[in-house]
CSV table of N, CA and C and ligand atoms in Angstrom, one decimal:
chain,number,residue,atom,x,y,z
A,1,MET,N,7.7,-3.6,-11.9
A,1,MET,CA,7.6,-3.7,-10.5
A,1,MET,C,8.5,-4.9,-10.0
A,2,VAL,N,9.1,-5.4,-10.9
A,2,VAL,CA,9.8,-6.7,-10.5
A,2,VAL,C,11.0,-6.3,-10.2
A,3,THR,N,11.4,-6.9,-8.9
A,3,THR,CA,12.8,-6.3,-8.4
A,3,THR,C,13.8,-7.3,-8.8
A,4,HIS,N,14.8,-7.3,-9.5
A,4,HIS,CA,15.8,-8.3,-9.7
A,4,HIS,C,17.1,-7.8,-9.0
A,5,TYR,N,17.6,-8.7,-8.0
A,5,TYR,CA,18.6,-8.3,-7.2
A,5,TYR,C,20.1,-8.6,-7.7
A,6,GLU,N,20.7,-7.6,-7.7
A,6,GLU,CA,22.2,-7.5,-8.1
A,6,GLU,C,23.2,-7.5,-6.6
A,7,TYR,N,22.6,-6.9,-5.7
A,7,TYR,CA,23.4,-6.5,-4.6
A,7,TYR,C,22.6,-7.3,-3.1
A,8,CYS,N,23.3,-7.7,-2.2
A,8,CYS,CA,22.4,-8.4,-1.2
A,8,CYS,C,21.9,-7.2,-0.5
A,9,PRO,N,20.5,-7.1,-0.2
A,9,PRO,CA,19.6,-6.4,0.3
A,9,PRO,C,20.0,-6.2,2.1
A,10,LEU,N,20.7,-7.3,2.6
A,10,LEU,CA,21.0,-7.4,3.7
A,10,LEU,C,22.4,-6.8,4.3
A,11,CYS,N,23.3,-7.0,3.3
A,11,CYS,CA,24.8,-6.7,3.6
A,11,CYS,C,25.5,-5.9,2.5
A,12,GLY,N,24.7,-5.5,1.5
A,12,GLY,CA,25.1,-4.8,0.2
A,12,GLY,C,26.2,-5.4,-0.8
A,13,LYS,N,26.6,-6.8,-0.2
A,13,LYS,CA,27.6,-7.4,-1.1
A,13,LYS,C,27.0,-7.8,-2.7
A,14,LYS,N,27.9,-7.5,-3.6
A,14,LYS,CA,27.5,-8.0,-4.9
A,14,LYS,C,27.0,-9.6,-4.9
A,15,LEU,N,26.2,-10.0,-5.2
A,15,LEU,CA,25.4,-11.1,-5.7
A,15,LEU,C,26.3,-12.0,-6.5
A,16,THR,N,26.6,-13.4,-6.2
A,16,THR,CA,26.9,-14.1,-7.3
A,16,THR,C,25.6,-15.1,-7.7
A,17,LEU,N,25.9,-16.1,-8.4
A,17,LEU,CA,24.4,-17.0,-8.7
A,17,LEU,C,25.2,-18.5,-8.2
A,18,LYS,N,23.7,-19.0,-7.7
A,18,LYS,CA,23.9,-20.5,-7.1
A,18,LYS,C,22.8,-21.1,-8.1
A,19,SER,N,23.1,-22.6,-7.9
A,19,SER,CA,21.8,-23.3,-8.6
A,19,SER,C,20.9,-23.7,-7.6
A,20,ALA,N,19.6,-23.2,-7.9
A,20,ALA,CA,18.3,-23.7,-7.0
A,20,ALA,C,17.7,-24.8,-7.7
A,21,GLY,N,18.4,-25.9,-8.3
A,21,GLY,CA,17.9,-27.2,-8.7
A,21,GLY,C,17.2,-26.6,-9.9
A,22,GLU,N,15.6,-27.1,-10.2
A,22,GLU,CA,15.1,-27.1,-11.4
A,22,GLU,C,14.6,-25.4,-11.3
A,23,ASP,N,15.1,-24.3,-10.7
A,23,ASP,CA,14.5,-23.0,-10.6
A,23,ASP,C,15.8,-22.3,-11.4
A,24,GLY,N,16.7,-23.3,-11.8
A,24,GLY,CA,17.9,-22.8,-12.2
A,24,GLY,C,19.0,-22.0,-11.4
A,25,MET,N,19.5,-21.0,-12.5
A,25,MET,CA,20.5,-20.0,-11.2
A,25,MET,C,20.1,-18.9,-10.5
A,26,VAL,N,20.1,-18.6,-9.3
A,26,VAL,CA,19.4,-17.6,-8.7
A,26,VAL,C,20.6,-16.9,-7.9
A,27,PRO,N,20.4,-15.3,-7.7
A,27,PRO,CA,21.4,-14.6,-7.3
A,27,PRO,C,21.6,-15.0,-5.8
A,28,TRP,N,22.7,-15.0,-5.1
A,28,TRP,CA,23.0,-15.9,-4.1
A,28,TRP,C,24.2,-14.6,-3.0
A,29,CYS,N,23.9,-14.3,-2.1
A,29,CYS,CA,25.0,-14.0,-1.1
A,29,CYS,C,25.8,-15.0,-0.5
A,30,PRO,N,27.0,-15.2,-0.7
A,30,PRO,CA,27.9,-16.0,0.0
A,30,PRO,C,28.1,-15.5,1.5
A,31,ASP,N,28.0,-14.6,1.7
A,31,ASP,CA,28.3,-13.9,3.2
A,31,ASP,C,26.9,-14.7,3.9
A,32,CYS,N,25.6,-14.1,3.5
A,32,CYS,CA,24.5,-14.3,4.1
A,32,CYS,C,24.1,-15.6,3.9
A,33,ASN,N,24.6,-16.4,3.1
A,33,ASN,CA,24.4,-17.6,2.6
A,33,ASN,C,22.7,-17.8,2.3
A,34,LYS,N,22.1,-16.6,1.6
A,34,LYS,CA,21.0,-16.3,1.2
A,34,LYS,C,20.5,-16.2,-0.2
A,35,MET,N,19.7,-16.9,-0.9
A,35,MET,CA,19.0,-16.8,-2.2
A,35,MET,C,18.2,-15.8,-2.2
A,36,TRP,N,18.4,-14.8,-3.5
A,36,TRP,CA,17.4,-13.6,-3.6
A,36,TRP,C,16.7,-13.7,-4.9
A,37,PHE,N,15.5,-14.3,-4.7
A,37,PHE,CA,14.6,-14.6,-5.9
A,37,PHE,C,14.0,-13.2,-6.4
A,38,ASP,N,13.6,-13.2,-7.7
A,38,ASP,CA,13.1,-11.9,-8.2
A,38,ASP,C,11.7,-11.8,-7.3
A,39,ALA,N,11.6,-10.7,-6.8
A,39,ALA,CA,10.4,-9.9,-6.2
A,39,ALA,C,9.5,-9.1,-6.6
A,40,PHE,N,8.1,-9.2,-6.3
A,40,PHE,CA,7.3,-8.5,-7.1
A,40,PHE,C,6.0,-8.2,-6.1
A,41,PRO,N,5.4,-7.2,-6.3
A,41,PRO,CA,4.0,-6.7,-5.2
A,41,PRO,C,2.8,-7.8,-5.5
A,42,THR,N,2.2,-8.1,-4.6
A,42,THR,CA,1.0,-8.9,-5.0
A,42,THR,C,-0.6,-8.4,-4.6
A,43,ALA,N,-1.2,-8.3,-5.4
A,43,ALA,CA,-2.6,-7.6,-5.1
A,43,ALA,C,-3.8,-8.3,-5.3
A,44,VAL,N,-4.5,-7.9,-4.5
A,44,VAL,CA,-6.1,-8.8,-4.8
A,44,VAL,C,-7.0,-7.8,-5.8
A,45,ILE,N,-7.7,-8.1,-6.4
A,45,ILE,CA,-9.0,-7.6,-7.4
A,45,ILE,C,-10.1,-8.4,-7.1
A,46,VAL,N,-11.3,-7.7,-6.8
A,46,VAL,CA,-12.4,-8.6,-6.3
A,46,VAL,C,-13.6,-7.9,-7.2
A,47,LEU,N,-14.4,-9.0,-7.5
A,47,LEU,CA,-15.6,-8.7,-8.4
A,47,LEU,C,-16.8,-8.8,-7.3
A,48,THR,N,-17.6,-7.9,-7.1
A,48,THR,CA,-18.7,-8.2,-5.9
A,48,THR,C,-19.8,-8.3,-6.9
A,49,HIS,N,-20.5,-9.3,-6.4
A,49,HIS,CA,-21.8,-9.5,-7.2
A,49,HIS,C,-23.2,-9.9,-6.0
A,50,ASN,N,-24.4,-9.4,-6.4
A,50,ASN,CA,-25.6,-9.6,-5.7
A,50,ASN,C,-26.5,-10.6,-6.3
A,51,GLU,N,-27.6,-10.7,-5.4
A,51,GLU,CA,-28.6,-11.6,-5.8
A,51,GLU,C,-29.4,-11.2,-7.2
A,52,PHE,N,-28.9,-10.0,-7.7
A,52,PHE,CA,-29.5,-9.7,-9.0
A,52,PHE,C,-28.7,-9.8,-10.3
A,53,ASN,N,-27.6,-10.4,-9.9
A,53,ASN,CA,-26.6,-10.7,-10.7
A,53,ASN,C,-25.8,-9.1,-11.3
A,54,GLU,N,-26.0,-8.6,-10.4
A,54,GLU,CA,-25.4,-7.0,-10.6
A,54,GLU,C,-23.8,-7.2,-9.9
A,55,VAL,N,-23.1,-6.0,-10.4
A,55,VAL,CA,-21.8,-6.2,-9.9
A,55,VAL,C,-21.2,-4.6,-9.6
A,56,VAL,N,-20.2,-4.7,-8.7
A,56,VAL,CA,-19.9,-3.5,-8.1
A,56,VAL,C,-18.9,-2.8,-8.9
A,57,MET,N,-19.3,-1.5,-9.6
A,57,MET,CA,-17.9,-0.7,-10.2
A,57,MET,C,-17.9,0.5,-9.4
A,58,THR,N,-16.6,0.7,-9.2
A,58,THR,CA,-16.2,2.2,-8.4
A,58,THR,C,-15.2,3.2,-9.4
A,59,ARG,N,-15.5,4.4,-9.2
A,59,ARG,CA,-14.8,5.4,-9.7
A,59,ARG,C,-13.8,5.9,-8.5
A,60,GLN,N,-12.4,5.8,-8.8
A,60,GLN,CA,-11.4,6.2,-7.7
A,60,GLN,C,-10.0,7.2,-8.9
A,61,SER,N,-10.5,8.2,-8.5
A,61,SER,CA,-9.6,9.0,-9.6
A,61,SER,C,-8.0,9.3,-9.1
A,62,HIS,N,-7.7,8.9,-7.9
A,62,HIS,CA,-6.4,8.7,-7.5
A,62,HIS,C,-5.7,7.6,-8.1
A,63,LEU,N,-6.2,6.6,-8.8
A,63,LEU,CA,-5.9,5.4,-9.4
A,63,LEU,C,-5.7,5.8,-10.8
A,64,THR,N,-7.2,6.0,-11.4
A,64,THR,CA,-7.3,6.5,-12.9
A,64,THR,C,-8.5,7.3,-13.0
A,65,ASN,N,-8.3,8.1,-14.2
A,65,ASN,CA,-9.6,9.1,-14.5
A,65,ASN,C,-10.2,8.2,-15.6
A,66,ARG,N,-9.9,7.1,-16.3
A,66,ARG,CA,-10.4,6.9,-17.6
A,66,ARG,C,-11.6,5.9,-17.4
A,67,HIS,N,-11.4,5.2,-16.2
A,67,HIS,CA,-12.6,4.3,-16.5
A,67,HIS,C,-13.2,3.8,-14.9
A,68,TRP,N,-14.2,3.0,-15.0
A,68,TRP,CA,-14.7,2.8,-13.5
A,68,TRP,C,-14.0,1.4,-13.4
A,69,MET,N,-13.9,0.9,-12.1
A,69,MET,CA,-13.1,-0.3,-11.9
A,69,MET,C,-13.5,-1.0,-11.1
A,70,TYR,N,-12.8,-2.5,-10.8
A,70,TYR,CA,-13.2,-2.9,-9.8
A,70,TYR,C,-12.4,-2.8,-8.2
A,71,ASN,N,-12.6,-3.4,-7.2
A,71,ASN,CA,-11.9,-3.1,-6.1
A,71,ASN,C,-10.6,-3.8,-5.9
A,72,SER,N,-9.6,-3.1,-5.7
A,72,SER,CA,-8.4,-3.7,-5.8
A,72,SER,C,-7.6,-3.1,-4.8
A,73,GLY,N,-6.4,-3.8,-4.2
A,73,GLY,CA,-5.2,-3.5,-3.3
A,73,GLY,C,-4.2,-4.4,-3.2
A,74,PHE,N,-3.0,-3.8,-2.8
A,74,PHE,CA,-2.3,-4.6,-1.9
A,74,PHE,C,-2.2,-5.5,-1.1
A,75,ILE,N,-1.6,-6.5,-0.9
A,75,ILE,CA,-1.6,-7.6,0.1
A,75,ILE,C,-0.6,-7.0,1.0
A,76,LEU,N,-0.9,-7.2,2.4
A,76,LEU,CA,0.2,-6.4,3.6
A,76,LEU,C,1.0,-7.7,3.8
A,77,PRO,N,2.2,-7.6,4.0
A,77,PRO,CA,3.0,-8.5,4.5
A,77,PRO,C,2.5,-9.5,5.7
A,78,GLY,N,2.3,-10.7,5.6
A,78,GLY,CA,1.9,-11.6,6.5
A,78,GLY,C,0.3,-11.9,6.4
A,79,GLU,N,-0.4,-10.9,5.7
A,79,GLU,CA,-1.6,-11.0,5.2
A,79,GLU,C,-2.0,-12.1,4.1
A,80,SER,N,-3.3,-12.8,4.5
A,80,SER,CA,-3.8,-13.9,3.4
A,80,SER,C,-4.1,-13.0,2.3
A,81,ALA,N,-4.5,-13.5,0.9
A,81,ALA,CA,-5.1,-13.2,-0.1
A,81,ALA,C,-6.5,-12.7,0.3
A,82,GLU,N,-7.0,-13.9,1.0
A,82,GLU,CA,-8.6,-13.6,1.3
A,82,GLU,C,-8.7,-12.4,2.2
A,83,HIS,N,-7.9,-12.3,3.2
A,83,HIS,CA,-8.2,-11.3,4.2
A,83,HIS,C,-8.2,-10.0,3.6
A,84,ALA,N,-7.0,-9.7,2.6
A,84,ALA,CA,-6.8,-8.4,1.9
A,84,ALA,C,-8.2,-8.2,0.9
A,85,ALA,N,-8.6,-9.3,0.3
A,85,ALA,CA,-9.9,-8.9,-0.4
A,85,ALA,C,-11.1,-8.5,0.6
A,86,LYS,N,-11.4,-8.9,1.8
A,86,LYS,CA,-12.1,-8.6,2.8
A,86,LYS,C,-12.0,-7.3,3.6
A,87,ARG,N,-10.4,-7.1,3.5
A,87,ARG,CA,-10.2,-5.9,3.9
A,87,ARG,C,-10.4,-4.6,3.2
A,88,GLU,N,-10.0,-4.8,1.9
A,88,GLU,CA,-10.6,-3.9,0.7
A,88,GLU,C,-11.8,-3.4,0.6
A,89,LEU,N,-12.7,-4.3,0.6
A,89,LEU,CA,-14.2,-4.1,0.6
A,89,LEU,C,-14.6,-3.4,1.8
A,90,LYS,N,-14.2,-4.0,2.7
A,90,LYS,CA,-14.5,-2.9,4.3
A,90,LYS,C,-14.2,-1.7,4.1
A,91,GLU,N,-12.9,-1.4,3.8
A,91,GLU,CA,-12.3,-0.3,3.7
A,91,GLU,C,-12.9,0.6,2.5
A,92,GLU,N,-13.1,0.0,1.5
A,92,GLU,CA,-13.7,0.9,0.3
A,92,GLU,C,-15.0,1.3,0.1
A,93,LEU,N,-15.8,-0.1,0.4
A,93,LEU,CA,-17.2,0.3,0.3
A,93,LEU,C,-17.9,0.1,1.7
A,94,GLY,N,-17.3,-0.1,2.9
A,94,GLY,CA,-18.2,-0.7,4.0
A,94,GLY,C,-18.8,-1.7,4.1
A,95,ILE,N,-18.7,-2.5,3.4
A,95,ILE,CA,-19.5,-3.9,3.1
A,95,ILE,C,-18.6,-5.1,3.7
A,96,GLU,N,-19.1,-6.0,4.5
A,96,GLU,CA,-18.6,-6.9,5.3
A,96,GLU,C,-19.0,-8.4,4.3
A,97,ILE,N,-17.8,-8.8,3.9
A,97,ILE,CA,-18.0,-10.3,3.0
A,97,ILE,C,-18.0,-11.7,3.6
A,98,ARG,N,-18.7,-12.6,3.3
A,98,ARG,CA,-18.3,-13.7,4.1
A,98,ARG,C,-18.2,-14.7,2.6
A,99,ASN,N,-18.8,-14.7,1.7
A,99,ASN,CA,-18.5,-15.8,0.7
A,99,ASN,C,-17.3,-15.2,-0.2
A,100,LEU,N,-16.3,-15.8,-0.3
A,100,LEU,CA,-15.3,-15.5,-1.6
A,100,LEU,C,-14.9,-16.5,-2.4
A,101,GLU,N,-14.8,-16.4,-3.6
A,101,GLU,CA,-14.5,-17.5,-4.6
A,101,GLU,C,-13.3,-17.2,-5.2
A,102,ASN,N,-12.1,-18.0,-5.1
A,102,ASN,CA,-10.9,-17.5,-6.1
A,102,ASN,C,-11.3,-17.8,-7.6
A,103,LEU,N,-10.8,-16.6,-8.4
A,103,LEU,CA,-10.8,-16.7,-9.8
A,103,LEU,C,-9.7,-16.6,-10.2
A,104,GLY,N,-8.6,-17.0,-9.9
A,104,GLY,CA,-7.5,-17.5,-10.8
A,104,GLY,C,-6.4,-16.4,-10.4
A,105,THR,N,-5.2,-16.2,-11.1
A,105,THR,CA,-4.1,-15.1,-10.8
A,105,THR,C,-3.8,-14.7,-12.2
A,106,TYR,N,-3.2,-13.7,-12.2
A,106,TYR,CA,-2.9,-12.7,-13.3
A,106,TYR,C,-1.9,-11.6,-13.1
A,107,TRP,N,-1.4,-11.2,-14.2
A,107,TRP,CA,-0.3,-10.6,-14.2
A,107,TRP,C,-1.0,-9.1,-14.7
A,108,PHE,N,-0.7,-8.0,-14.1
A,108,PHE,CA,-1.1,-6.8,-14.1
A,108,PHE,C,0.1,-6.1,-14.7
A,109,ARG,N,0.0,-5.6,-16.2
A,109,ARG,CA,1.0,-4.7,-16.7
A,109,ARG,C,2.4,-5.2,-16.3
A,110,GLY,N,2.7,-6.7,-16.3
A,110,GLY,CA,4.0,-7.3,-16.1
A,110,GLY,C,4.9,-7.3,-14.7
A,111,GLY,N,3.9,-6.5,-13.9
A,111,GLY,CA,4.7,-6.2,-12.5
A,111,GLY,C,3.9,-6.3,-11.5
A,112,VAL,N,2.7,-6.7,-11.6
A,112,VAL,CA,2.2,-7.2,-10.4
A,112,VAL,C,1.3,-8.5,-10.4
A,113,LEU,N,1.4,-9.2,-9.6
A,113,LEU,CA,0.6,-10.4,-9.8
A,113,LEU,C,-0.5,-9.9,-8.9
A,114,MET,N,-1.8,-10.5,-9.6
A,114,MET,CA,-3.1,-10.0,-9.3
A,114,MET,C,-3.9,-11.2,-8.8
A,115,ILE,N,-4.4,-11.4,-7.7
A,115,ILE,CA,-5.1,-12.7,-7.1
A,115,ILE,C,-6.7,-12.0,-7.2
A,116,ALA,N,-7.5,-12.7,-8.1
A,116,ALA,CA,-8.8,-12.3,-8.5
A,116,ALA,C,-9.8,-13.4,-7.7
A,117,PHE,N,-10.6,-12.5,-7.2
A,117,PHE,CA,-12.0,-13.1,-6.1
A,117,PHE,C,-13.2,-12.6,-6.6
A,118,LEU,N,-14.0,-13.7,-6.7
A,118,LEU,CA,-15.6,-13.1,-6.9
A,118,LEU,C,-16.0,-13.1,-5.0
A,119,ALA,N,-17.0,-12.2,-4.6
A,119,ALA,CA,-17.4,-12.0,-3.7
A,119,ALA,C,-19.0,-11.7,-3.7
A,120,TYR,N,-19.7,-12.3,-2.8
A,120,TYR,CA,-21.1,-12.2,-2.9
A,120,TYR,C,-21.9,-11.4,-1.6
A,121,ILE,N,-22.6,-10.8,-1.9
A,121,ILE,CA,-23.0,-10.1,-0.9
A,121,ILE,C,-24.6,-9.5,-1.4
A,122,PRO,N,-25.7,-10.0,-0.4
A,122,PRO,CA,-26.8,-9.2,-1.2
A,122,PRO,C,-27.1,-7.8,-1.3
A,123,LYS,N,-27.8,-7.4,-2.1
A,123,LYS,CA,-27.8,-5.8,-2.2
A,123,LYS,C,-27.8,-5.0,-1.2
A,124,CYS,N,-27.1,-3.9,-1.3
A,124,CYS,CA,-27.0,-3.1,0.1
A,124,CYS,C,-26.5,-1.8,-0.5
A,125,GLU,N,-26.7,-0.7,0.5
A,125,GLU,CA,-26.0,0.6,0.4
A,125,GLU,C,-24.3,0.3,0.5
A,126,PHE,N,-23.7,1.4,0.1
A,126,PHE,CA,-22.3,1.4,0.3
A,126,PHE,C,-21.9,2.7,1.5
A,127,ASN,N,-20.9,2.4,2.3
A,127,ASN,CA,-20.2,3.6,3.0
A,127,ASN,C,-19.1,3.7,2.5
A,128,LEU,N,-18.8,4.7,1.5
A,128,LEU,CA,-17.7,4.8,0.8
A,128,LEU,C,-16.6,5.4,1.8
A,129,SER,N,-15.2,4.9,1.5
A,129,SER,CA,-14.3,5.5,2.0
A,129,SER,C,-13.7,6.9,1.1
A,130,ASP,N,-12.8,7.6,1.8
A,130,ASP,CA,-12.6,9.0,1.1
A,130,ASP,C,-11.8,8.8,-0.3
A,131,GLU,N,-11.4,7.4,-0.6
A,131,GLU,CA,-10.6,7.5,-1.9
A,131,GLU,C,-11.5,7.0,-2.9
A,132,VAL,N,-12.9,6.5,-2.5
A,132,VAL,CA,-13.9,6.2,-3.6
A,132,VAL,C,-14.8,7.2,-3.9
A,133,GLU,N,-14.9,7.9,-5.2
A,133,GLU,CA,-15.6,9.1,-5.4
A,133,GLU,C,-17.2,8.4,-5.4
A,134,GLU,N,-17.3,7.1,-6.1
A,134,GLU,CA,-18.5,6.7,-6.5
A,134,GLU,C,-18.8,5.3,-6.4
A,135,ALA,N,-19.7,4.5,-6.0
A,135,ALA,CA,-19.6,3.2,-6.2
A,135,ALA,C,-21.0,2.7,-6.6
A,136,VAL,N,-21.4,1.9,-7.8
A,136,VAL,CA,-22.7,1.6,-8.1
A,136,VAL,C,-23.0,-0.1,-8.2
A,137,TRP,N,-24.0,-0.2,-8.4
A,137,TRP,CA,-24.6,-1.7,-8.7
A,137,TRP,C,-24.8,-1.5,-10.2
A,138,VAL,N,-24.2,-2.3,-11.0
A,138,VAL,CA,-25.1,-2.4,-12.2
A,138,VAL,C,-24.9,-3.9,-13.1
A,139,ASP,N,-25.5,-3.7,-14.1
A,139,ASP,CA,-25.5,-5.4,-14.6
A,139,ASP,C,-24.5,-5.6,-15.1
A,140,VAL,N,-24.1,-6.6,-15.8
A,140,VAL,CA,-22.8,-6.9,-16.1
A,140,VAL,C,-22.2,-6.3,-17.4
A,141,LYS,N,-23.3,-6.2,-18.3
A,141,LYS,CA,-23.0,-5.6,-19.9
A,141,LYS,C,-22.4,-4.3,-19.5
A,142,LYS,N,-23.1,-3.5,-18.4
A,142,LYS,CA,-23.0,-2.2,-18.3
A,142,LYS,C,-21.7,-2.1,-17.4
A,143,ALA,N,-21.4,-3.1,-16.9
A,143,ALA,CA,-20.1,-2.9,-16.1
A,143,ALA,C,-18.8,-3.0,-17.1
A,144,ALA,N,-18.9,-4.0,-18.2
A,144,ALA,CA,-18.1,-4.3,-19.4
A,144,ALA,C,-17.8,-3.0,-19.8
A,145,GLU,N,-18.8,-2.2,-20.0
A,145,GLU,CA,-19.1,-0.9,-20.8
A,145,GLU,C,-18.2,0.3,-19.8
A,146,LEU,N,-18.5,0.1,-18.5
A,146,LEU,CA,-17.8,1.1,-17.6
A,146,LEU,C,-16.3,0.6,-17.6
A,147,ALA,N,-16.2,-0.5,-17.5
A,147,ALA,CA,-14.5,-0.8,-17.5
A,147,ALA,C,-13.7,-0.5,-18.7
A,148,GLY,N,-14.5,-0.2,-19.8
A,148,GLY,CA,-13.6,0.3,-20.8
A,148,GLY,C,-12.8,-0.7,-21.5
A,149,PRO,N,-12.0,-0.6,-22.7
A,149,PRO,CA,-11.4,-1.5,-23.3
A,149,PRO,C,-10.4,-2.6,-22.5
A,150,VAL,N,-10.6,-3.9,-22.9
A,150,VAL,CA,-9.7,-4.6,-22.2
A,150,VAL,C,-8.9,-5.6,-22.9
A,151,ARG,N,-7.7,-6.1,-22.6
A,151,ARG,CA,-6.7,-7.1,-22.7
A,151,ARG,C,-7.2,-8.3,-22.7
A,152,PRO,N,-7.2,-9.2,-23.7
A,152,PRO,CA,-7.4,-10.8,-23.4
A,152,PRO,C,-6.3,-11.3,-22.3
A,153,GLY,N,-6.4,-11.8,-21.2
A,153,GLY,CA,-5.6,-12.4,-20.2
A,153,GLY,C,-5.6,-11.5,-19.0
A,154,CYS,N,-6.1,-10.3,-19.1
A,154,CYS,CA,-6.2,-9.6,-17.9
A,154,CYS,C,-7.3,-10.0,-17.2
A,155,ALA,N,-7.2,-9.3,-15.7
A,155,ALA,CA,-8.0,-10.0,-14.8
A,155,ALA,C,-9.4,-9.5,-14.8
A,156,ASP,N,-9.6,-8.4,-15.2
A,156,ASP,CA,-11.1,-7.6,-15.5
A,156,ASP,C,-11.9,-8.7,-16.6
A,157,PHE,N,-11.4,-9.0,-17.5
A,157,PHE,CA,-11.8,-9.8,-18.7
A,157,PHE,C,-11.7,-11.2,-18.3
A,158,ILE,N,-11.1,-11.9,-17.6
A,158,ILE,CA,-11.5,-13.2,-17.2
A,158,ILE,C,-12.7,-13.4,-16.2
A,159,MET,N,-12.1,-12.5,-15.0
A,159,MET,CA,-13.2,-12.5,-14.1
A,159,MET,C,-14.5,-12.4,-14.5
A,160,MET,N,-14.7,-11.6,-15.3
A,160,MET,CA,-16.2,-11.2,-15.5
A,160,MET,C,-16.7,-12.3,-16.5
A,161,LYS,N,-15.8,-12.8,-17.4
A,161,LYS,CA,-16.4,-14.2,-18.3
A,161,LYS,C,-16.6,-15.2,-17.4
A,162,LYS,N,-15.8,-15.8,-16.4
A,162,LYS,CA,-15.9,-16.6,-15.6
A,162,LYS,C,-17.2,-16.7,-14.8
A,163,PHE,N,-17.4,-15.4,-14.1
A,163,PHE,CA,-18.7,-15.2,-13.6
A,163,PHE,C,-19.9,-15.1,-14.3
A,164,VAL,N,-20.1,-14.9,-15.3
A,164,VAL,CA,-21.2,-14.8,-16.1
A,164,VAL,C,-21.7,-16.4,-16.8
A,165,ALA,N,-20.5,-17.0,-17.0
A,165,ALA,CA,-20.7,-18.5,-17.4
A,165,ALA,C,-21.4,-19.1,-16.2
A,166,GLU,N,-20.4,-19.0,-14.9
A,166,GLU,CA,-20.5,-19.7,-13.9
A,166,GLU,C,-22.0,-19.7,-13.4
A,167,TYR,N,-22.3,-18.3,-13.5
A,167,TYR,CA,-23.8,-18.0,-12.8
A,167,TYR,C,-24.8,-17.9,-13.8
A,168,GLY,N,-24.6,-18.1,-15.2
A,168,GLY,CA,-25.7,-18.3,-16.4
A,168,GLY,C,-26.4,-17.0,-16.3
A,169,VAL,N,-25.6,-15.8,-16.3
A,169,VAL,CA,-25.8,-14.5,-16.5
A,169,VAL,C,-26.2,-14.3,-17.9
A,170,CYS,N,-25.1,-14.4,-18.7
A,170,CYS,CA,-25.3,-14.2,-19.9
A,170,CYS,C,-24.2,-15.0,-20.7
A,171,ASP,N,-24.2,-14.9,-22.2
A,171,ASP,CA,-23.2,-15.6,-22.8
A,171,ASP,C,-21.8,-14.8,-22.6
A,172,PRO,N,-20.7,-15.2,-22.3
A,172,PRO,CA,-19.7,-14.9,-22.0
A,172,PRO,C,-19.1,-13.8,-23.4
A,173,ASP,N,-19.5,-14.3,-24.4
A,173,ASP,CA,-18.9,-13.7,-25.8
A,173,ASP,C,-20.0,-12.3,-25.9
A,174,GLU,N,-20.9,-12.0,-25.2
A,174,GLU,CA,-21.9,-10.5,-25.0
A,174,GLU,C,-21.0,-9.7,-24.5
A,175,LEU,N,-20.1,-9.9,-23.8
A,175,LEU,CA,-19.3,-8.9,-23.0
A,175,LEU,C,-18.1,-8.5,-24.0
A,176,TRP,N,-17.7,-7.4,-24.0
A,176,TRP,CA,-17.0,-6.4,-25.0
A,176,TRP,C,-17.0,-7.3,-26.3
A,177,PRO,N,-17.8,-7.4,-26.9
A,177,PRO,CA,-18.2,-8.2,-28.3
A,177,PRO,C,-17.2,-7.5,-29.3
A,178,GLY,N,-16.6,-8.4,-29.9
A,178,GLY,CA,-15.7,-7.9,-31.1
A,178,GLY,C,-14.6,-7.1,-30.6
A,179,GLN,N,-14.3,-7.0,-29.5
A,179,GLN,CA,-13.2,-6.2,-29.0
A,179,GLN,C,-12.0,-6.9,-28.7
A,180,VAL,N,-12.1,-8.2,-28.2
A,180,VAL,CA,-11.2,-9.0,-27.8
A,180,VAL,C,-11.1,-10.3,-28.1
A,181,VAL,N,-10.2,-11.1,-28.3
A,181,VAL,CA,-10.3,-12.4,-28.7
A,181,VAL,C,-9.6,-13.3,-27.3
A,182,GLU,N,-10.0,-14.4,-27.2
A,182,GLU,CA,-9.4,-15.2,-26.1
A,182,GLU,C,-8.2,-16.1,-26.7
B,201,LIG,ZN1,24.5,-10.7,2.4
């Protein structure tokens, strides 16, 4: 999903290259005097936890049938990542989050930049959107099981490991034991 520009999106002229200092040579439209850096979608992924160290897992078959997953969604133009994270949780689960903690950024399948957050809310019922078939509070080991196989470096893997380490929930190595290496 990374867009590399060869023609100017504004006027259609074939782009040439221009030096952008330390960023190297970048596609440039001489008519519009504009540089066209590679573009890619940016999304948020949110691990939501409660006072019992349980996390939210959801089933959304329009996205995948294979596994349970965390809440995620694309950031809208002009929207902050924090706002997008809160909006997704409000839309998908019907919950209002105040406490958000950034858990870093990750590439998803080479084409989407994922900004990961840890969200806290006291245990509550959900008011699910039509896009979400099911959402459950589960302990972290169960969540790792439901998430299915993960790759080292992916957001799921690092978010969960950071969460259990920071909150002393369990040894991070107990999640996905033997399945992945860091
Ligand atoms: Zn142009």
